[in-house]
Coordinates of C-alpha atoms in Angstrom, one line a residue:
Chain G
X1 CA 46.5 -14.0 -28.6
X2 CA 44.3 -16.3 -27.8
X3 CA 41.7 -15.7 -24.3
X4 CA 43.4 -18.4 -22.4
X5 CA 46.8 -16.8 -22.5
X6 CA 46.0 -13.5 -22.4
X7 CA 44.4 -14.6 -18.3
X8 CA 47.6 -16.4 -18.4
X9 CA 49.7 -12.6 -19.5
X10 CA 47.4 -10.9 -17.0
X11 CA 47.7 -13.1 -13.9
X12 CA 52.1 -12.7 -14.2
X13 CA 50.9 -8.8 -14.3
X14 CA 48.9 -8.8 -11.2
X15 CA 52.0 -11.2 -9.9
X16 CA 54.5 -8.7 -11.1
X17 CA 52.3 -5.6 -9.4
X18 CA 52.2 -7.7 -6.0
X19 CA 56.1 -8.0 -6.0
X20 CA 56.4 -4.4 -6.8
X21 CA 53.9 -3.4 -3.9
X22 CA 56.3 -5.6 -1.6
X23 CA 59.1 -3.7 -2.5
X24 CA 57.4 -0.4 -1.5
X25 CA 55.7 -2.1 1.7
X26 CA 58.6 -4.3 2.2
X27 CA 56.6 -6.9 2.6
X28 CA 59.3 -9.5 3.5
X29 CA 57.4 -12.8 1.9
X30 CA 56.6 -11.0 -1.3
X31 CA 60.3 -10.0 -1.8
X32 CA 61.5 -13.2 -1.7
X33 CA 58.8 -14.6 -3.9
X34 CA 59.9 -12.0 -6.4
X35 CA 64.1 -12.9 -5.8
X36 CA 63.0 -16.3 -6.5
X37 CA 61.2 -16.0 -9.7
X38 CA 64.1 -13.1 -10.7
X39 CA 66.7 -15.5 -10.7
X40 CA 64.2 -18.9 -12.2
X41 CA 63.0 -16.5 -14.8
X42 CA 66.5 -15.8 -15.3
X43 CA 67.7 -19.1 -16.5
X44 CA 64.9 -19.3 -18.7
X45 CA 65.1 -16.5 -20.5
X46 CA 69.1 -17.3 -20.8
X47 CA 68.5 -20.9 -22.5
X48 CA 65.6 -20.2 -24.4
X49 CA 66.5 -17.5 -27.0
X50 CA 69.2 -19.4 -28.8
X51 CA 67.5 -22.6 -28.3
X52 CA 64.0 -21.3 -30.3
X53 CA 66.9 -19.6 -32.5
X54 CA 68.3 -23.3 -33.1
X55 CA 64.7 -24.4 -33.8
X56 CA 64.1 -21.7 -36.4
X57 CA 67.2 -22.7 -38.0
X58 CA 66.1 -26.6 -38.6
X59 CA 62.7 -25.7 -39.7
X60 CA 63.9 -23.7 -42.5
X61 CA 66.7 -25.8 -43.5
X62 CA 66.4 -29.5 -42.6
X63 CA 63.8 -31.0 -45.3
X64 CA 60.8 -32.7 -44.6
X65 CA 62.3 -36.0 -46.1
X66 CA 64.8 -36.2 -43.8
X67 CA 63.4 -36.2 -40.9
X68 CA 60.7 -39.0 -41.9
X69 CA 63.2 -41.1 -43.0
X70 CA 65.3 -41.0 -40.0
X71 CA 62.7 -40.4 -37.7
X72 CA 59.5 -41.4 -39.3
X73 CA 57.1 -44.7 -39.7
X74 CA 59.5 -47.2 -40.1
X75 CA 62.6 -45.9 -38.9
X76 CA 62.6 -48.6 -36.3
X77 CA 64.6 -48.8 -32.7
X78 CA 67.3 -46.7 -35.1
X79 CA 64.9 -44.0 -34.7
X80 CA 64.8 -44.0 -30.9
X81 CA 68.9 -44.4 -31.2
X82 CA 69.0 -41.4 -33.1
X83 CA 66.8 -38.8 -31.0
X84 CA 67.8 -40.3 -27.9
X85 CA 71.5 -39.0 -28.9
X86 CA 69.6 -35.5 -29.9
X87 CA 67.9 -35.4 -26.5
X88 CA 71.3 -36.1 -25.0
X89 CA 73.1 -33.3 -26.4
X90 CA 69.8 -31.2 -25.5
X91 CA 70.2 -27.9 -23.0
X92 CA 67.7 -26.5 -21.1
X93 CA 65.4 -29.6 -20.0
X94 CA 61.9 -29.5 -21.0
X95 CA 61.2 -26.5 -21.6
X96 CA 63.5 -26.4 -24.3
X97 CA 62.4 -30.1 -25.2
X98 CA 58.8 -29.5 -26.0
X99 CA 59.3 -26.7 -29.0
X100 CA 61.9 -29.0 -30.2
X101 CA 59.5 -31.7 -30.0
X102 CA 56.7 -30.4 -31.5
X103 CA 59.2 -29.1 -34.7
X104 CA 60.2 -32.8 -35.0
X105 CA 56.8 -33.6 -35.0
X106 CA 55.6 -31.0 -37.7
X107 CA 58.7 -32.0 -39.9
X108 CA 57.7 -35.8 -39.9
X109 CA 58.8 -37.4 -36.7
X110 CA 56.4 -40.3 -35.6
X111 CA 55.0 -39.7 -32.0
X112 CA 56.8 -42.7 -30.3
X113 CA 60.3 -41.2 -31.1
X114 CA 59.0 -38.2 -30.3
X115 CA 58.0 -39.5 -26.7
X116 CA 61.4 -40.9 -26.5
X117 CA 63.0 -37.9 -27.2
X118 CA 60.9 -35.7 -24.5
X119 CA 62.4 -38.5 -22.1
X120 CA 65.9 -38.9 -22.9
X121 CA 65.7 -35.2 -23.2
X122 CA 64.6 -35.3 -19.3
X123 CA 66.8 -37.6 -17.6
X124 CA 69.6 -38.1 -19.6
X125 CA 71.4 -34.9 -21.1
X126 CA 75.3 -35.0 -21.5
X127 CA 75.8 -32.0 -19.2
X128 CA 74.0 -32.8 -16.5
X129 CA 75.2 -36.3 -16.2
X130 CA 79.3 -35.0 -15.6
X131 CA 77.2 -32.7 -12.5
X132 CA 75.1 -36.0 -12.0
X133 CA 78.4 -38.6 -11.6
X134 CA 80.2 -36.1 -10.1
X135 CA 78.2 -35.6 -6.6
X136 CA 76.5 -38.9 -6.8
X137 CA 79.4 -41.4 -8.3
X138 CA 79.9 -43.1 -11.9
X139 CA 77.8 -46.1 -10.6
X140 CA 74.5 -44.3 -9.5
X141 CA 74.4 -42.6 -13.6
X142 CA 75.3 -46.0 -15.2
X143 CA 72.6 -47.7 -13.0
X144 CA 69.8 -44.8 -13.5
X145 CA 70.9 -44.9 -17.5
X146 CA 70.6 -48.2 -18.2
X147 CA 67.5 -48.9 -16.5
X148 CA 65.7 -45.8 -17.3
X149 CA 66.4 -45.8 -21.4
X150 CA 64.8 -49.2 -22.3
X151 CA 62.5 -48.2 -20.1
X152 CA 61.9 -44.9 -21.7
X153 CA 62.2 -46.4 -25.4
X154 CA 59.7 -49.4 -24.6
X155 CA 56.7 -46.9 -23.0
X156 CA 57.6 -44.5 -25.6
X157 CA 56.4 -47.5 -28.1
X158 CA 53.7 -48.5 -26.3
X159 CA 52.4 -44.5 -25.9
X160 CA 52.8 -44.0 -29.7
X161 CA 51.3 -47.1 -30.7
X162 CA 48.3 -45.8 -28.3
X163 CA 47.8 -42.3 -29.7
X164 CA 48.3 -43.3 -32.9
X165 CA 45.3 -45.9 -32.8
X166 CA 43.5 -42.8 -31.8
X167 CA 44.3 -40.6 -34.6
X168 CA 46.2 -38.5 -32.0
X169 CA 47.4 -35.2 -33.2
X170 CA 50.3 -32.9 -31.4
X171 CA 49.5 -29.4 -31.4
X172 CA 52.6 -27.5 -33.3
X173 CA 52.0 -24.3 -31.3
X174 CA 52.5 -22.4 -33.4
X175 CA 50.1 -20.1 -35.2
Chain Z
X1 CA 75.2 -22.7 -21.2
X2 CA 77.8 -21.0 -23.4
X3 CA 78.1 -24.0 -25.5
X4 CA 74.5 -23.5 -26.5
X5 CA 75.6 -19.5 -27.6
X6 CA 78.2 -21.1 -29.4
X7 CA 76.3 -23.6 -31.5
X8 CA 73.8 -20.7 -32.4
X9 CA 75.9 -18.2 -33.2
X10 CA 77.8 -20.4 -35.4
X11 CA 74.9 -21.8 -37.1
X12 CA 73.3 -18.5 -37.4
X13 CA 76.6 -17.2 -39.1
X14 CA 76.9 -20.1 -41.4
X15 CA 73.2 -19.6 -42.4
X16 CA 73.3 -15.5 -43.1
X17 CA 76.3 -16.8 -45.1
X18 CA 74.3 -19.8 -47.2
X19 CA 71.5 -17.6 -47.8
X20 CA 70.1 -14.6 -46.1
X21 CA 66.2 -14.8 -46.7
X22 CA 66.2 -18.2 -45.3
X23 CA 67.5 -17.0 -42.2
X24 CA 65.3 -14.0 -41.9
X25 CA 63.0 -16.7 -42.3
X26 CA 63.9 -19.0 -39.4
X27 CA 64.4 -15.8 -37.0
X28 CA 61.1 -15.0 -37.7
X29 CA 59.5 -18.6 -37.1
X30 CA 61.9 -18.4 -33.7
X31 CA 60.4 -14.9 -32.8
X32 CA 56.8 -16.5 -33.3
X33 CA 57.3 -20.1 -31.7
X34 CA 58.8 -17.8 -28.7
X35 CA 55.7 -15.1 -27.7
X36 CA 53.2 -18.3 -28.4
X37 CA 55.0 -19.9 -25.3
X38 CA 56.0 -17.1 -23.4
X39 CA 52.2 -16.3 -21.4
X40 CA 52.8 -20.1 -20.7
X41 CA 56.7 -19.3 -19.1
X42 CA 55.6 -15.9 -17.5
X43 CA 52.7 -18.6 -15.5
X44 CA 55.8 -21.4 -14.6
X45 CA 58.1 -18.4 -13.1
X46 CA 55.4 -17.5 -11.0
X47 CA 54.0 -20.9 -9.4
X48 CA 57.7 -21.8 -9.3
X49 CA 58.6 -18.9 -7.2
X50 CA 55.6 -19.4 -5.1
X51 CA 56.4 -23.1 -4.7
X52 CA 60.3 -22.2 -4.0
X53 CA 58.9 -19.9 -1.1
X54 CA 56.8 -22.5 0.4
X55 CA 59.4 -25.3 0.7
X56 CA 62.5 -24.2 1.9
X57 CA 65.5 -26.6 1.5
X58 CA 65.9 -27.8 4.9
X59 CA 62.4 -29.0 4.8
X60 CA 63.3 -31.1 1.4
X61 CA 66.1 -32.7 4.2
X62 CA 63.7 -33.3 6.9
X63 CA 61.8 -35.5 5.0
X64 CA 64.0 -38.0 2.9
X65 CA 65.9 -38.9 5.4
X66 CA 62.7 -40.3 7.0
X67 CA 63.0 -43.6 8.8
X68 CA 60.3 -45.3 6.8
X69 CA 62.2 -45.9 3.4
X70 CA 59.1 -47.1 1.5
X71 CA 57.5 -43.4 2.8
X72 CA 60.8 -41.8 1.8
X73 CA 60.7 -42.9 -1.3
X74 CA 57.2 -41.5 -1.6
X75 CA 57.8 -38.4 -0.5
X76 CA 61.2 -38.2 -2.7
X77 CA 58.9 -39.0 -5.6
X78 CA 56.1 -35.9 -4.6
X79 CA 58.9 -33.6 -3.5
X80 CA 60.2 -34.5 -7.0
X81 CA 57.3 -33.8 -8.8
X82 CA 56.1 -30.3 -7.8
X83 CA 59.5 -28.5 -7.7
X84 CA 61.5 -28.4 -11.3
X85 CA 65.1 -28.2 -10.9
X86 CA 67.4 -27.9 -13.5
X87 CA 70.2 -30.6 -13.0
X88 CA 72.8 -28.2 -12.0
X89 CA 71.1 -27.0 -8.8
X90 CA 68.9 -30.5 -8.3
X91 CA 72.5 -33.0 -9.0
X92 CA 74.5 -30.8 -6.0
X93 CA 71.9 -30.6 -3.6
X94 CA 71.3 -34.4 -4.0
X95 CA 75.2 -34.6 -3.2
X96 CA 74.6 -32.5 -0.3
X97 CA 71.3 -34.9 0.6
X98 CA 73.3 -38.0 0.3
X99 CA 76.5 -36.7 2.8
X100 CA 73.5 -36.1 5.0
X101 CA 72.5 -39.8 5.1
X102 CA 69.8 -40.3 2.8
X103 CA 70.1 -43.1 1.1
X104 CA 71.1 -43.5 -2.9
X105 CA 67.8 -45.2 -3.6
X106 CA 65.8 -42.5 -2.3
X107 CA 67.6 -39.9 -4.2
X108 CA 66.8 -42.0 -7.5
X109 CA 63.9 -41.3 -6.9
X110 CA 63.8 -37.9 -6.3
X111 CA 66.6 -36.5 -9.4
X112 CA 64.1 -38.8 -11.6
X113 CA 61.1 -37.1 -10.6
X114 CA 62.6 -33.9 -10.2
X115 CA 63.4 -34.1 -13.9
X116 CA 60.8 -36.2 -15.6
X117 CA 57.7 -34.4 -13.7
X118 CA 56.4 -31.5 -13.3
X119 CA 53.2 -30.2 -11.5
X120 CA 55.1 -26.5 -12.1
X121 CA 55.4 -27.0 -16.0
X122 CA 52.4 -28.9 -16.8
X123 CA 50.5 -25.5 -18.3
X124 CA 53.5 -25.4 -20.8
X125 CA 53.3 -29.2 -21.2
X126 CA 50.0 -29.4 -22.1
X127 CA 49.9 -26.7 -24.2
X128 CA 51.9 -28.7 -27.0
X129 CA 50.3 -32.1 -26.0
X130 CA 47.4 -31.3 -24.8
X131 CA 45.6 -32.5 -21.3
X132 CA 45.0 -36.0 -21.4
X133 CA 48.6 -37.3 -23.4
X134 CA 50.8 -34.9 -20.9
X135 CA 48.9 -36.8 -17.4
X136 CA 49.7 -39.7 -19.4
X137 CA 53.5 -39.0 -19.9
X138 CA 53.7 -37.5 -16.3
X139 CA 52.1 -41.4 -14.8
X140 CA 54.8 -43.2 -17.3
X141 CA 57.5 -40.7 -15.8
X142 CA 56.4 -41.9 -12.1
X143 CA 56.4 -45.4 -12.9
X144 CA 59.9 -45.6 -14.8
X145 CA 60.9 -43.5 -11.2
X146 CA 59.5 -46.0 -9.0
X147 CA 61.5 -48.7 -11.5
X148 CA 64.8 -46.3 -11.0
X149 CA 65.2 -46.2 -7.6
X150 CA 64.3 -50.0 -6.7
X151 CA 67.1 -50.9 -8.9
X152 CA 69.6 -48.6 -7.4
X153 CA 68.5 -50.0 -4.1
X154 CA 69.4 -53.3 -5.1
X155 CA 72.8 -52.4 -6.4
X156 CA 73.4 -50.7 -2.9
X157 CA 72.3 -53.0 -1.2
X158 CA 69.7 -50.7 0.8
X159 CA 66.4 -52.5 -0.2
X160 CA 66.5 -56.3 0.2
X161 CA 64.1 -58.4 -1.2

């Protein structure tokens, strides 16, 4: 582990111990703080297993060629089309987003789509939209959709262009 | 949620099926992609919990539905940015916001931010793209935000030019 996460590993410990000292005070602030994270954590650790799972799954069996062809230097606006529809069928948000990313990246994926992806994968996933239309109307998701995708596409361009001019490298995370 | 369950188990079933190292294989590269994040996940829970504490709902309330819209929109847009929401809690309380009053525009702004940036996840963020490309993507996220929610004010009709 490197030294950075292991302060990172200790500071949740010393969080942990200060919820668990609330408990035992009752220490009314602290025991919120410590429903709160309970039932964020939660939701985390209920999306994420099956999504890294998923991730796993592609790395071992979707080839190299694949990806790059679809997804890759020359792939185009089809390219954008294709993750786009990827980040829309996405659970999880971003935190499910970024692994995903950075496996699209290691398997070939040029950073522009990959931009596009992290942004669709944000703002414009399938199951959040029927929540989305459904307490805020069909008109306010068709309005935020079609202004926010070209816009998402175009500064995902522009961002890739940019790092890649740079010799910009993602880090795969994984060791 | 149980849709994602589905898909894996399937997949995973399918795989075992096709060819049993490979899998072994994949579960270990999940198992290893997983504890390389996870200090980063313990870190959100806790500045996310702390945050939660800190800013109660009805504050959130109290100030969209400021009389300033240009200001609300601002403070949508920071609100936005240091709390992460999945859509399923941040969609119905936006519902709730807007039978409150506050206007369609302002909530643009706010669902945008609240799912495009986030103060709370940029450890995790910049952990796969490192410090300088993840401010970069959190700016671009703020402008296409500000972009959102003037357009949805036009089609309402609650900003006029």
């Amino acid at each position: 582990m490197k030294t950075g996460k292991k302060i990172e590993a200790g500071f949740f410990l010393l969080f942990f111990l200060f919820i668990l000292f609330s408990v035992l005070v009752n220490f009314s602030a602290g025991k919120e703080m410590g429903l709160k994270s309970f039932y964020f954590g939660k939701n985390l650790f209920i999306m994420l297993p099956p999504a890294f799972v998923l991730i796993g799954l592609f790395q071992v069996w979707v080839k190299r060629e694949t990806i790059e062809k679809h997804l890759g230097t020359g792939s185009g606006l089809r390219g954008h089309f294709f993750v786009i529809l990827l980040a829309g069928s996405t659970v999880g948000g971003l935190y499910v987003a970024f692994p995903v990313a950075a496996a699209l990246y290691g398997k070939g994926a040029k950073l522009s789509v990959i931009f596009s992806y992290l942004g669709a994968a944000a703002i414009v996933r399938i199951p959040m939209t029927i929540f989305e239309a459904s307490f805020l109307g069909l008109k306010f998701t068709l309005i935020r959709f079609l202004i926010s995708i070209p816009l998402v596409i175009v500064s995902a361009e522009i961002l890739g262009k940019y790092l890649e001019a740079r010799s910009y490298k993602m880090k795969e995370n994984s060791k | 949620m149980l849709y994602l369950y589905a898909i894996t188990i399937t997949a995973l079933v399918l795989s075992v099926i096709a060819d049993r190292q490979k899998t072994r294989q994949a579960l270990n590269i999940a198992v290893r992609r997983f504890t390389s994040i996870l200090p980063d996940l313990l870190i959100i829970i806790v500045i996310a919990s702390v945050v939660l504490y800190l800013i109660p709902s009805g504050t959130i309330t109290g100030y969209l539905g400021n009389e300033n819209k240009y200001l609300a929109v601002i403070l949508a847009m920071l609100l936005g940015s240091i709390t992460m929401m999945p859509g399923f809690i941040a969609f119905p309380l936006c519902g709730l916001l807007l039978s409150q009053g506050i206007p369609h525009f302002v909530l643009g702004a706010f669902s945008t931010t609240l799912m495009m940036v986030g103060i709370v996840t940029f450890p995790l963020e910049r952990s796969f793209l490192g410090t300088k490309t993840a401010l970069i993507r959190n700016t671009i996220s703020l402008v296409i935000a500000i972009i959102v929610a003037l357009t949805i004010g036009l089609f309402y009709q609650e900003i006029k030019i």
